[in-house]
GROMACS .gro file of C-alpha atoms in nm:
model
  434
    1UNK     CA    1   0.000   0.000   0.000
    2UNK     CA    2   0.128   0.338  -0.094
    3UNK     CA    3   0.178   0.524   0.233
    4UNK     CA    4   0.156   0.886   0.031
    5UNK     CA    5  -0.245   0.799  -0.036
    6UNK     CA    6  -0.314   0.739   0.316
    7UNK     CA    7  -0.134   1.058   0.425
    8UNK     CA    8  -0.324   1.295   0.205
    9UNK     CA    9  -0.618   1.106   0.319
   10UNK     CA   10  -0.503   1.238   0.665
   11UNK     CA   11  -0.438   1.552   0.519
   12UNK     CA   12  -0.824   1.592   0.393
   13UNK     CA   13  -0.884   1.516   0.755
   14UNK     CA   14  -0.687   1.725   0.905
   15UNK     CA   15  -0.819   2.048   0.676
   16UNK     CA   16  -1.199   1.916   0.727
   17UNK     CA   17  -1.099   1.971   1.132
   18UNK     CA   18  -0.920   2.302   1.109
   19UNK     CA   19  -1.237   2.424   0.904
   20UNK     CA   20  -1.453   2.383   1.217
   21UNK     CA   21  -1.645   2.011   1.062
   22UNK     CA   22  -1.681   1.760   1.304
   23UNK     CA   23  -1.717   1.396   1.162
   24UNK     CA   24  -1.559   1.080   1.261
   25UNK     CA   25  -1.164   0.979   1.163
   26UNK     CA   26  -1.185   0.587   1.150
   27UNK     CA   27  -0.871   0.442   0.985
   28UNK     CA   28  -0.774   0.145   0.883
   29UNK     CA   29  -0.473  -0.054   1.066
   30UNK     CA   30  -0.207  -0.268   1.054
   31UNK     CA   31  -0.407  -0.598   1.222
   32UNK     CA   32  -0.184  -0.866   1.472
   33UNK     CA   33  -0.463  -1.154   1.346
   34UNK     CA   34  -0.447  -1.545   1.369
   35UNK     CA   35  -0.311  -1.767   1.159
   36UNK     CA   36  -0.605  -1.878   0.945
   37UNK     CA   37  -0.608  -2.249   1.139
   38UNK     CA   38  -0.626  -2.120   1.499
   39UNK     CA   39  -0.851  -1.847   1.443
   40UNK     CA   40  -1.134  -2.036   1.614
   41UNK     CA   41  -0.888  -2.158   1.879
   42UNK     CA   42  -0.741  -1.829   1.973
   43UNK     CA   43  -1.109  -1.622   1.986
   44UNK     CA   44  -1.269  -1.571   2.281
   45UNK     CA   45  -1.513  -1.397   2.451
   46UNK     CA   46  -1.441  -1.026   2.590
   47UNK     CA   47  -1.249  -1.074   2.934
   48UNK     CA   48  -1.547  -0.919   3.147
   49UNK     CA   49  -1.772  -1.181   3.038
   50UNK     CA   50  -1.630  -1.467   3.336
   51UNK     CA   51  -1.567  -1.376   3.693
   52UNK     CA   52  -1.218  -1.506   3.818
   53UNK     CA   53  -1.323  -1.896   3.846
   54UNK     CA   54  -1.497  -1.881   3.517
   55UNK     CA   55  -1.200  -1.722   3.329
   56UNK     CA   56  -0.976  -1.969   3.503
   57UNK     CA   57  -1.181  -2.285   3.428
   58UNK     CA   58  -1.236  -2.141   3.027
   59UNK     CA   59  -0.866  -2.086   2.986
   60UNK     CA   60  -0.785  -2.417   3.127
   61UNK     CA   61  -0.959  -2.582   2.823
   62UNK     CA   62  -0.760  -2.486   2.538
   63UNK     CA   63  -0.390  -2.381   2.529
   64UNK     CA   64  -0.461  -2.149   2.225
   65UNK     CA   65  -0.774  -1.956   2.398
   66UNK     CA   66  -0.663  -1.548   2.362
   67UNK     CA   67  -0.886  -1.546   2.725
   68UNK     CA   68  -0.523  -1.703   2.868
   69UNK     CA   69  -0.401  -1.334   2.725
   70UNK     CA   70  -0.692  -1.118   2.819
   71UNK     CA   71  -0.670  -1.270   3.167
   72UNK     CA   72  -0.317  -1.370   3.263
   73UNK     CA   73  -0.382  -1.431   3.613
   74UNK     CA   74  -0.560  -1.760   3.511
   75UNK     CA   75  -0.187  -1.883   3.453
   76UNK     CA   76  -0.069  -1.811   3.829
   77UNK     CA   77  -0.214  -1.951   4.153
   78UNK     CA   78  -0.583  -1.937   4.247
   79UNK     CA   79  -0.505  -1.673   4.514
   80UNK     CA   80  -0.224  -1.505   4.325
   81UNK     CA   81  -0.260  -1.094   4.337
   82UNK     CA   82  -0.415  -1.091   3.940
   83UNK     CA   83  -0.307  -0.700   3.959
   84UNK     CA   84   0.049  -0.805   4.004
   85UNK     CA   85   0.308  -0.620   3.753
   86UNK     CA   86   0.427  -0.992   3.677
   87UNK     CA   87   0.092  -1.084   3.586
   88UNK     CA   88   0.047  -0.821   3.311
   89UNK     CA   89   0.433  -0.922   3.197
   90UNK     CA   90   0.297  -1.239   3.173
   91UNK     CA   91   0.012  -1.151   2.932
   92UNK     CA   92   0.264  -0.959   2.686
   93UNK     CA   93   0.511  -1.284   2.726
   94UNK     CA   94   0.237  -1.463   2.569
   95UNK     CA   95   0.135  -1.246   2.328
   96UNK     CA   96   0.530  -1.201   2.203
   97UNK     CA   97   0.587  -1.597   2.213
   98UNK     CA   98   0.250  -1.666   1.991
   99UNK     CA   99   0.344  -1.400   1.765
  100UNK     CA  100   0.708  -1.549   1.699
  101UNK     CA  101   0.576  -1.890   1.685
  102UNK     CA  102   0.396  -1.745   1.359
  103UNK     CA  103   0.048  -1.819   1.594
  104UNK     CA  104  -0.031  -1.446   1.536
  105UNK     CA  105   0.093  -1.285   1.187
  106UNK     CA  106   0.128  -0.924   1.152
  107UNK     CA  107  -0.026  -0.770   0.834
  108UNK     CA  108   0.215  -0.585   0.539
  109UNK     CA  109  -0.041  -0.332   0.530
  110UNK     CA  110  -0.323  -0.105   0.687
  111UNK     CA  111  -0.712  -0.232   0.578
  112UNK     CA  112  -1.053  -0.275   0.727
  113UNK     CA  113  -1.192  -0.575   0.788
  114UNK     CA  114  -1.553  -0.646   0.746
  115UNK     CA  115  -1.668  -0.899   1.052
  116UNK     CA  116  -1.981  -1.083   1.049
  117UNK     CA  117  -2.135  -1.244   1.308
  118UNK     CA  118  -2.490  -1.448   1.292
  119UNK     CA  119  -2.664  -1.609   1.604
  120UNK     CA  120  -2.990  -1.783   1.501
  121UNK     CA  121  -2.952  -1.717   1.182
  122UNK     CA  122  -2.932  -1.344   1.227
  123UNK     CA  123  -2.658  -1.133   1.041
  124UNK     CA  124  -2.467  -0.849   1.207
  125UNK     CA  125  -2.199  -0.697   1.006
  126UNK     CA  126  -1.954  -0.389   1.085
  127UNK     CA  127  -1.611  -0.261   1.008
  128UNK     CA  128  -1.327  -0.340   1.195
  129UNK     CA  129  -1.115  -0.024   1.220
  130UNK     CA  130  -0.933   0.236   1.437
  131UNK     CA  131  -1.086   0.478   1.554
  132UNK     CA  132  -0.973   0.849   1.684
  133UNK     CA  133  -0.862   0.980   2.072
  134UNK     CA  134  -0.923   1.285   1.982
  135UNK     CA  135  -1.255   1.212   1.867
  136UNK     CA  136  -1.333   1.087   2.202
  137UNK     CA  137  -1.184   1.343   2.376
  138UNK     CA  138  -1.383   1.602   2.149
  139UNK     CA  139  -1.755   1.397   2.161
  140UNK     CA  140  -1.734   1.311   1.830
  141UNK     CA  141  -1.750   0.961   1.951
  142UNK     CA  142  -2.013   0.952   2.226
  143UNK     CA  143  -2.060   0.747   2.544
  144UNK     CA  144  -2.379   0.644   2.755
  145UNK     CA  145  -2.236   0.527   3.077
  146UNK     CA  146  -2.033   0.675   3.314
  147UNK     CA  147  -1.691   0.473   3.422
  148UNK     CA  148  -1.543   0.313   3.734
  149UNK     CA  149  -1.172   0.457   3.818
  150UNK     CA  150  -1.049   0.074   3.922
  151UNK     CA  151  -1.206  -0.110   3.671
  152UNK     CA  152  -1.037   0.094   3.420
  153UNK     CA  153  -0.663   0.046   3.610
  154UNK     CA  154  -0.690  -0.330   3.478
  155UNK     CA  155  -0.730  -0.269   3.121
  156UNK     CA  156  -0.472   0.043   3.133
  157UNK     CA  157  -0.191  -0.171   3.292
  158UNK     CA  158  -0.236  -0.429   3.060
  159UNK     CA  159  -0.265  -0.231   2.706
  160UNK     CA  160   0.027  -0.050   2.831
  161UNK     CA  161   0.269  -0.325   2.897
  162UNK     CA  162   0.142  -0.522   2.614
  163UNK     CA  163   0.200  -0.239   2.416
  164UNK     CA  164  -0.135  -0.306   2.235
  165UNK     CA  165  -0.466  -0.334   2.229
  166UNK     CA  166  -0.678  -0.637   2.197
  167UNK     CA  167  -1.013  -0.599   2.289
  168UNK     CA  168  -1.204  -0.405   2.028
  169UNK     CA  169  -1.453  -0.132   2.128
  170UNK     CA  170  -1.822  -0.191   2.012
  171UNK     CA  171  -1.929   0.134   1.823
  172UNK     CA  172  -2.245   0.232   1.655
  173UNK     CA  173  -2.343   0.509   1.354
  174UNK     CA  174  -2.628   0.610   1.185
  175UNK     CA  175  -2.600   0.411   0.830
  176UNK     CA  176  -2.451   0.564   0.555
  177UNK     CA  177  -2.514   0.338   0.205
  178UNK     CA  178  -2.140   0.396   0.070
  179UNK     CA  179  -2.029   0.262   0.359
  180UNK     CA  180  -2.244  -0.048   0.317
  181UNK     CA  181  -2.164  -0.073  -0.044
  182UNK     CA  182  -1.855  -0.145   0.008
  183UNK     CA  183  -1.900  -0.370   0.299
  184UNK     CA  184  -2.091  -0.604   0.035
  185UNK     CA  185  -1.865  -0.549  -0.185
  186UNK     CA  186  -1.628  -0.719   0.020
  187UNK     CA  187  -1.873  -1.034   0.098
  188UNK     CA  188  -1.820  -1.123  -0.241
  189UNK     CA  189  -1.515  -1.264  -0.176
  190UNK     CA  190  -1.376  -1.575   0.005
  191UNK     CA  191  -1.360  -1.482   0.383
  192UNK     CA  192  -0.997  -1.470   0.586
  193UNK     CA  193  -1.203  -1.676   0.830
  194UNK     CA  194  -1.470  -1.846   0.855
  195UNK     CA  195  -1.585  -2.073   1.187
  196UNK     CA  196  -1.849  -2.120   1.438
  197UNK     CA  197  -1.788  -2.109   1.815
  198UNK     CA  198  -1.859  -2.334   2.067
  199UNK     CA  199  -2.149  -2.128   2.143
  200UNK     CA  200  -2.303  -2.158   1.787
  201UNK     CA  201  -2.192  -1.793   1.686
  202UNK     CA  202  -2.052  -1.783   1.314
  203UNK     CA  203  -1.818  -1.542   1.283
  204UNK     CA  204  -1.659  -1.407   0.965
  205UNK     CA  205  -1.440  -1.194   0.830
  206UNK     CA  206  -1.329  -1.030   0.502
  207UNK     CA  207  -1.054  -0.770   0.466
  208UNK     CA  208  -1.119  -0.404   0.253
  209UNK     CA  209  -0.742  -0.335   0.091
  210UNK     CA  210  -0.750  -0.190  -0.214
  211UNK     CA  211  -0.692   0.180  -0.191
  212UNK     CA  212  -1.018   0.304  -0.386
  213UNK     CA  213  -1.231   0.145  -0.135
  214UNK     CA  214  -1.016   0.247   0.143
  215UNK     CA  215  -1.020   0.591   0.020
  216UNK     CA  216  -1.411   0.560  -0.003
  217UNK     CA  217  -1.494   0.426   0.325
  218UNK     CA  218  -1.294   0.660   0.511
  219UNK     CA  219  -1.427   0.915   0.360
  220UNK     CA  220  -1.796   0.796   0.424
  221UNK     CA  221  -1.672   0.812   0.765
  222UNK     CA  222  -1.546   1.159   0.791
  223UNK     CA  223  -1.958   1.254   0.685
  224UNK     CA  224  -2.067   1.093   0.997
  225UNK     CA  225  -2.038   1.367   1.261
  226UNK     CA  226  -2.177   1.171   1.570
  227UNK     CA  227  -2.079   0.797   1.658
  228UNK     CA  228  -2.152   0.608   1.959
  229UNK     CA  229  -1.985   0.340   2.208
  230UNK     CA  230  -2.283   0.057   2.221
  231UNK     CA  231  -2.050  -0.160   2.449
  232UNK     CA  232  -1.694  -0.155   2.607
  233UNK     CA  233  -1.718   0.192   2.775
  234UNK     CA  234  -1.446   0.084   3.024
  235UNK     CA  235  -1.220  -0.100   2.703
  236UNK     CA  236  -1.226   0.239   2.552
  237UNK     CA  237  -1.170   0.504   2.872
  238UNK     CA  238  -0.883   0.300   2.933
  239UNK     CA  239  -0.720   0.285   2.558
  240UNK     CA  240  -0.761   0.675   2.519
  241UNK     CA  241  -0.576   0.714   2.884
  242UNK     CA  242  -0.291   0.500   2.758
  243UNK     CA  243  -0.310   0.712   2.469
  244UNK     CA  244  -0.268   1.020   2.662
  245UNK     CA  245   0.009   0.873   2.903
  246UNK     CA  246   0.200   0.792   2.502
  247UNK     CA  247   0.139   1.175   2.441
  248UNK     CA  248   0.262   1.272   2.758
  249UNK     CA  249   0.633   1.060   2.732
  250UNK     CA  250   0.638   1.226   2.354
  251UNK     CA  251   0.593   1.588   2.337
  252UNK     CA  252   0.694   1.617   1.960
  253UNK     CA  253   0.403   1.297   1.824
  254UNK     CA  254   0.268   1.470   1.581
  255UNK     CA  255  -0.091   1.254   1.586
  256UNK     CA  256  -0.049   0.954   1.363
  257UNK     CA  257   0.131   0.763   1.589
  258UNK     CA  258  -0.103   0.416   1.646
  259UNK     CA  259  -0.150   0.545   1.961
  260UNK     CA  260  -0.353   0.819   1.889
  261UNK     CA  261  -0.571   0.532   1.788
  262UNK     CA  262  -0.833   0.290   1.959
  263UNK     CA  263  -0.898  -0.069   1.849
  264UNK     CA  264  -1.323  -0.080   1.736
  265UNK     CA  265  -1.570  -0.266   1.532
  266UNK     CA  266  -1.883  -0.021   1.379
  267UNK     CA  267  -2.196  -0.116   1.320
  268UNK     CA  268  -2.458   0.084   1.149
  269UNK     CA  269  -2.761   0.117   1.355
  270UNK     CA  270  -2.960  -0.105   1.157
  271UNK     CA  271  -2.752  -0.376   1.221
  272UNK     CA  272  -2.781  -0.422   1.594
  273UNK     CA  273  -2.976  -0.629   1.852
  274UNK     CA  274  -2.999  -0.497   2.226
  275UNK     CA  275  -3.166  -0.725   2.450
  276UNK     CA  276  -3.357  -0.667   2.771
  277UNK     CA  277  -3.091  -0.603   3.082
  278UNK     CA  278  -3.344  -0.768   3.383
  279UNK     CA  279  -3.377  -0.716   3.720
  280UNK     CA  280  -3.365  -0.894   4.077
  281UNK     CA  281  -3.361  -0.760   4.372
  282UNK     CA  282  -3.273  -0.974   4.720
  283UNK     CA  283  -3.444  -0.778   4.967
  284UNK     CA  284  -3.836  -0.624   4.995
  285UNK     CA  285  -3.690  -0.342   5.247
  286UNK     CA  286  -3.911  -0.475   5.516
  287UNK     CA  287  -4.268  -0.510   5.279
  288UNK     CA  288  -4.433  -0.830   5.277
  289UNK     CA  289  -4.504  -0.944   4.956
  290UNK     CA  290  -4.850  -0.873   4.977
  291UNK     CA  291  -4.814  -0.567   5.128
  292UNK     CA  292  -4.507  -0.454   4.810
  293UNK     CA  293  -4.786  -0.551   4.553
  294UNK     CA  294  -5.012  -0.312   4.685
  295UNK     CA  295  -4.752  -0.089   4.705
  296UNK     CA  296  -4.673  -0.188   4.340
  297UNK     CA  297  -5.039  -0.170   4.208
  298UNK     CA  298  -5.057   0.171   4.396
  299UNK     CA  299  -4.754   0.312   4.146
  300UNK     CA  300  -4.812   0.131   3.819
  301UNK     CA  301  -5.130  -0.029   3.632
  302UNK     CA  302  -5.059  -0.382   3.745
  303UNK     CA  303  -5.230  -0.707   3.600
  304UNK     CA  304  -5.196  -1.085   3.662
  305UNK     CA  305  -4.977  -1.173   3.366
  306UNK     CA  306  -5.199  -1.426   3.119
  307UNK     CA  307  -4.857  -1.571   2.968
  308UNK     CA  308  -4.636  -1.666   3.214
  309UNK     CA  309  -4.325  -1.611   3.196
  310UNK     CA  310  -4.454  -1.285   3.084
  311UNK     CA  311  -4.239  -1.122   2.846
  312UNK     CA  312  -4.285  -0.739   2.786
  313UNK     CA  313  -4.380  -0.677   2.398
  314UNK     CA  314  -4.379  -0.295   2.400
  315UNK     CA  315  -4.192   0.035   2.603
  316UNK     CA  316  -4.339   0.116   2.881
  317UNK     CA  317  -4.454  -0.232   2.953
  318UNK     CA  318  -4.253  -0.444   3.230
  319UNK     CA  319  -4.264  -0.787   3.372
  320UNK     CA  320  -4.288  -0.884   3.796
  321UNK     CA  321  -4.197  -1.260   3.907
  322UNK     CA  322  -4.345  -1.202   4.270
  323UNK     CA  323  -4.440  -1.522   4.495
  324UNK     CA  324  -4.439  -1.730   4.166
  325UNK     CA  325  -4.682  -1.520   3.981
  326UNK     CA  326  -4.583  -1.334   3.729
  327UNK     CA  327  -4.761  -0.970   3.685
  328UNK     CA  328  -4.781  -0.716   3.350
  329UNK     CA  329  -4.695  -0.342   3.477
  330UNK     CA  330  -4.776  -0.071   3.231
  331UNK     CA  331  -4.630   0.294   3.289
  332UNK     CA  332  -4.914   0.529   3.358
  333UNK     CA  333  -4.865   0.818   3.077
  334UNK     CA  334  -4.812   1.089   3.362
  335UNK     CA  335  -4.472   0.910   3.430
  336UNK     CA  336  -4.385   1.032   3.141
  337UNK     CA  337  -4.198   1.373   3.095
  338UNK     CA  338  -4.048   1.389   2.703
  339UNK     CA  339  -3.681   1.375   2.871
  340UNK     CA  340  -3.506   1.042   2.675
  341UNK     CA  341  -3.334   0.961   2.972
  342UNK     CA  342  -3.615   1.013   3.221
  343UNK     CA  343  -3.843   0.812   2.967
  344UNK     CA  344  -3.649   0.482   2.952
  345UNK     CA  345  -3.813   0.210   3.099
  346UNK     CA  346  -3.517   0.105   3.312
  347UNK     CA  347  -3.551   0.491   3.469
  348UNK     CA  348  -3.875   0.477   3.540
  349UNK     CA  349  -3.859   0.186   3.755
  350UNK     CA  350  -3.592   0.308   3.939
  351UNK     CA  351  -3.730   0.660   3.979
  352UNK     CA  352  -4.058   0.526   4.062
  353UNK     CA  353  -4.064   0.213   4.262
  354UNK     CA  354  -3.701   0.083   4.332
  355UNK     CA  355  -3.559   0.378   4.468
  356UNK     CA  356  -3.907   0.509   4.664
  357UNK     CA  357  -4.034   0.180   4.786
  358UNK     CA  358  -3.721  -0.010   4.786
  359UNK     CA  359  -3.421   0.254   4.926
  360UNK     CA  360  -3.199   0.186   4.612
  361UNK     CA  361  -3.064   0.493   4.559
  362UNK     CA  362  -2.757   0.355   4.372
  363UNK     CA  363  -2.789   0.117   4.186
  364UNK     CA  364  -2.451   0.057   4.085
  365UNK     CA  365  -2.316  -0.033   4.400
  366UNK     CA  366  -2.603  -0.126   4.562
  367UNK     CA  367  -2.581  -0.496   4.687
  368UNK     CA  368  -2.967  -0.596   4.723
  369UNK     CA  369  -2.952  -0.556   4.330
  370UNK     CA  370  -2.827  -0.758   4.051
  371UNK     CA  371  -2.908  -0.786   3.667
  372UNK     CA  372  -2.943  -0.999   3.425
  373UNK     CA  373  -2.832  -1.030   3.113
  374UNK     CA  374  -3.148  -1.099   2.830
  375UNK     CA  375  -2.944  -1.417   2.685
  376UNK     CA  376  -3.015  -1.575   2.993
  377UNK     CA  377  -3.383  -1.604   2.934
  378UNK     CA  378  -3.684  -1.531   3.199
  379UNK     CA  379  -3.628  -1.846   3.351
  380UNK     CA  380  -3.335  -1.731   3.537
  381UNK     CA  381  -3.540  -1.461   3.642
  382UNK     CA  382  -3.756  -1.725   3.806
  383UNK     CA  383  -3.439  -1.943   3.940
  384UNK     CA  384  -3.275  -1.671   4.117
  385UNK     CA  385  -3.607  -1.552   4.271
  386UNK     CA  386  -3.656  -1.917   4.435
  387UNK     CA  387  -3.267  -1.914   4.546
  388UNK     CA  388  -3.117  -1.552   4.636
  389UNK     CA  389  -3.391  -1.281   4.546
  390UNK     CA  390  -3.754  -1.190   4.620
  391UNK     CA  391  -3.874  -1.031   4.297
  392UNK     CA  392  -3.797  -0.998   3.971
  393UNK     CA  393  -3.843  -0.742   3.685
  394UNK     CA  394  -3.846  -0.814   3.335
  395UNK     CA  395  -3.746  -0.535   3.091
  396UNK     CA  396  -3.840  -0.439   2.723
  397UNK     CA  397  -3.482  -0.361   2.551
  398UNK     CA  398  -3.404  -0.042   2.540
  399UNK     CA  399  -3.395   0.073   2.166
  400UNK     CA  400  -3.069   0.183   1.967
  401UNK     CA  401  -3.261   0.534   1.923
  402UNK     CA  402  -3.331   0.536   2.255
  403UNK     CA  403  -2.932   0.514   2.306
  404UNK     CA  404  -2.830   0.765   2.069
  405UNK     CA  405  -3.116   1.007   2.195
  406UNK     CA  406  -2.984   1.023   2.565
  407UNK     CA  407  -2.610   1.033   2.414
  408UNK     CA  408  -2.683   1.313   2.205
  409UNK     CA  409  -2.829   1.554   2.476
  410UNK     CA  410  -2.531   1.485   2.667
  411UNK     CA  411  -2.648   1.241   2.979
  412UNK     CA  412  -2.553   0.923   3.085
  413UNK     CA  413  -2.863   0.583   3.101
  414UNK     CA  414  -2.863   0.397   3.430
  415UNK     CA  415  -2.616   0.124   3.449
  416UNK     CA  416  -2.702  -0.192   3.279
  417UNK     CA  417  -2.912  -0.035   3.066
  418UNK     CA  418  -2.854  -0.240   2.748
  419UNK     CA  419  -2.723  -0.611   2.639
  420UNK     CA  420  -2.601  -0.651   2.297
  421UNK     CA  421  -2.587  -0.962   2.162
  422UNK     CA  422  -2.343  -1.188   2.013
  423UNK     CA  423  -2.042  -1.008   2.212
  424UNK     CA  424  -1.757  -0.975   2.013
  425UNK     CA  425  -1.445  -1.197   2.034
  426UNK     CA  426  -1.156  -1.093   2.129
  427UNK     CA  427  -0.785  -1.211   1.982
  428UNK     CA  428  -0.917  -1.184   1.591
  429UNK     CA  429  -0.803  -0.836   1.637
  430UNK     CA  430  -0.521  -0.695   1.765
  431UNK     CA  431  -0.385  -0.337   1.753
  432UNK     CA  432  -0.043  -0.305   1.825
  433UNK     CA  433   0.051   0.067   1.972
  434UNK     CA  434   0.397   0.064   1.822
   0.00000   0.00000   0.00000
């Protein structure tokens, strides 16, 4: 690839900025990728996915698995420190020794990749690509959840002393049909790889090299002047503060340094599924259960559900497992106020009945409250309320719109406010910072 065509290409970026336009600078990259026969050995699922036993029981199972990378503590002791400097060292070790074993092959040149995924037969498809710090930093590329300080430290240390990135960042942009084009374009062809998980997810991937379609979906890019993190807030505030820490130890970069860049895959809206992000709660706060359904009927127009589990079909329709019943609640219309973040669903029942009736004022940190992920069906809802919890509340997914409408007016949603499904893998993709 002729690095004088992706310059100018910078340079057309660079002018667009200085002239006051705001749009989106996603680039393509030099990938760290598989070798095409341990592609489907080496993915794995993002690293927050498993708690520490779960991680360490995954790893265990295949000597390839990028989750022994993502979290190297599952290679030390059960009660080893996993924040332990060694323990990071470890995780670049591994990445160095796979790459010189040929495991990992570093490509010749920058490109996208196009990367399919299909769960039951459904289709997602985005670009994998780089995309700007400084778009972050300037809200070109908007977030909807706030981020936890020590959470973040993890990720930091370890992009930093593996001198790379390898978790992508799910974003999300209004779709643009140039974009697309050549995104289909690319399907044509014979995937790099092609292979189904262990958990029935296909995933696939094609890679966008030629400079003419380079050239044309960057610049489809730099017309989109808002994108938006769907997933991986924490991924991304900690690749943009190693970025920062880069910029600090070299005064003179001069902003294309990989650095300056973040590791992503971008959807266009279209493409996504969000799934409902359920609730249980372990404590009544001192109601009995009778007495909380009156409470409940007193706040929301409450029904005996006829289907059961009762799933919600509609917003501003939710779903109570109480006492083994399960109950229809419908938001009465003076809940509502025309504020997108007041208006979600998942607000409402905070604002309304968990934090008034309840005392959850937090519910972040908040013990007496857990959630649940939609791909673990209303059934667990029920299971968890017969083992550790006394009611349940099933959700309506929030919508992508609903997302970009509290982004774009600047607020953050509740946490756990959305579940996108399949997750990405991590390991197909890695961006190395240098």
């Amino acid at each position: 690839m002729k690095w004088n065509v992706l310059l100018l290409l910078a340079g057309r970026m660079e002018n667009n900025r200085e002239a006051g336009k705001r749009m989106a600078d996603i680039i393509p990259f030099k990938a760290l990728r598989p070798r095409v026969d341990l592609a489907a050995r080496i993915a794995a699922l993002p690293y927050d996915v498993y708690d520490r036993k779960e991680a360490r029981e995954k790893a265990a199972d295949d000597a390839f698995s990028f989750l022994r990378i993502d979290r190297p503590e599952t290679q030390f002791p059960e009660d080893y420190d996993m924040y332990a400097p060694e323990v990071y060292e470890k995780a670049r070790e591994m990445l160095a020794e796979m790459t010189e074993r040929g495991e990992f092959v570093l490509e010749k040149n920058p490109a996208y990749y196009v990367y399919e995924l299909v769960m039951n037969g459904r289709s997602q498809t985005g670009i994998c690509a780089c995309a700007s710090v400084d778009d972050y930093e300037n809200e070109v590329i908007k977030k909807h959840e706030n981020t936890r300080a020590e959470k973040e430290a993890d990720r930091i240390r370890h992009v930093d002393i593996c001198n790379a990135q390898t978790g992508p960042i799910f974003l999300t942009y209004r779709r643009r049909a140039d974009i697309q084009a050549e995104v289909e374009k690319a399907m044509t062809g014979p995937p790099l790889y092609d292979f189904t998980a262990d958990d029935g997810i296909t995933h696939r991937v094609w890679r966008i090299d030629d400079m003419e379609s380079i050239e044309t979906v960057r610049n489809g890019f730099a017309k989109v002047d808002t994108v938006y993190i769907a997933d991986g807030h924490h991924r991304c505030a900690s690749a943009v503060r190693v970025s920062q820490m880069r910029r600090e130890e070299n005064p003179g970069y001069t902003g294309q340094e990989e650095f300056n860049y973040f590791l992503s895959v971008i959807f266009p809206d279209d493409q996504l599924l969000i799934m409902d992000y359920n609730r249980v709660i372990k404590s009544l706060n001192g109601y009995t259960e009778e007495e909380f359904l009156t409470k409940v009927s007193e706040i929301f127009e409450t029904e005996k559900a006829a289907v059961m589990p009762f799933r919600p079909t509609k917003k501003g329709e939710m779903g109570m497992y109480l006492k083994d019943t399960w109950y229809r609640l419908s938001v009465k219309p003076e809940m509502l106020t025309g504020d997108p973040l007041k208006d979600l669903d998942v607000s409402i029942l905070q604002r309304e009945l968990l934090m008034p009736a309840l005392g959850i004022l937090d519910p972040k940190n908040d013990g007496r409250i857990d959630f649940v992920g939609g791909i673990r069906g209303l059934h667990e809802l029920e299971r968890r309320v017969k083992t550790d919890c006394k009611i349940a509340f099933a959700m309506y997914p929030t919508d992508i719109h609903e997302l970009f409408a509290v982004s774009d007016a600047g607020k953050l949603m509740p946490p756990k406010s959305t579940w996108f499904e399949p997750k990405l893998r991590s390991g197909i993709f890695i961006h190395p910072l240098s």
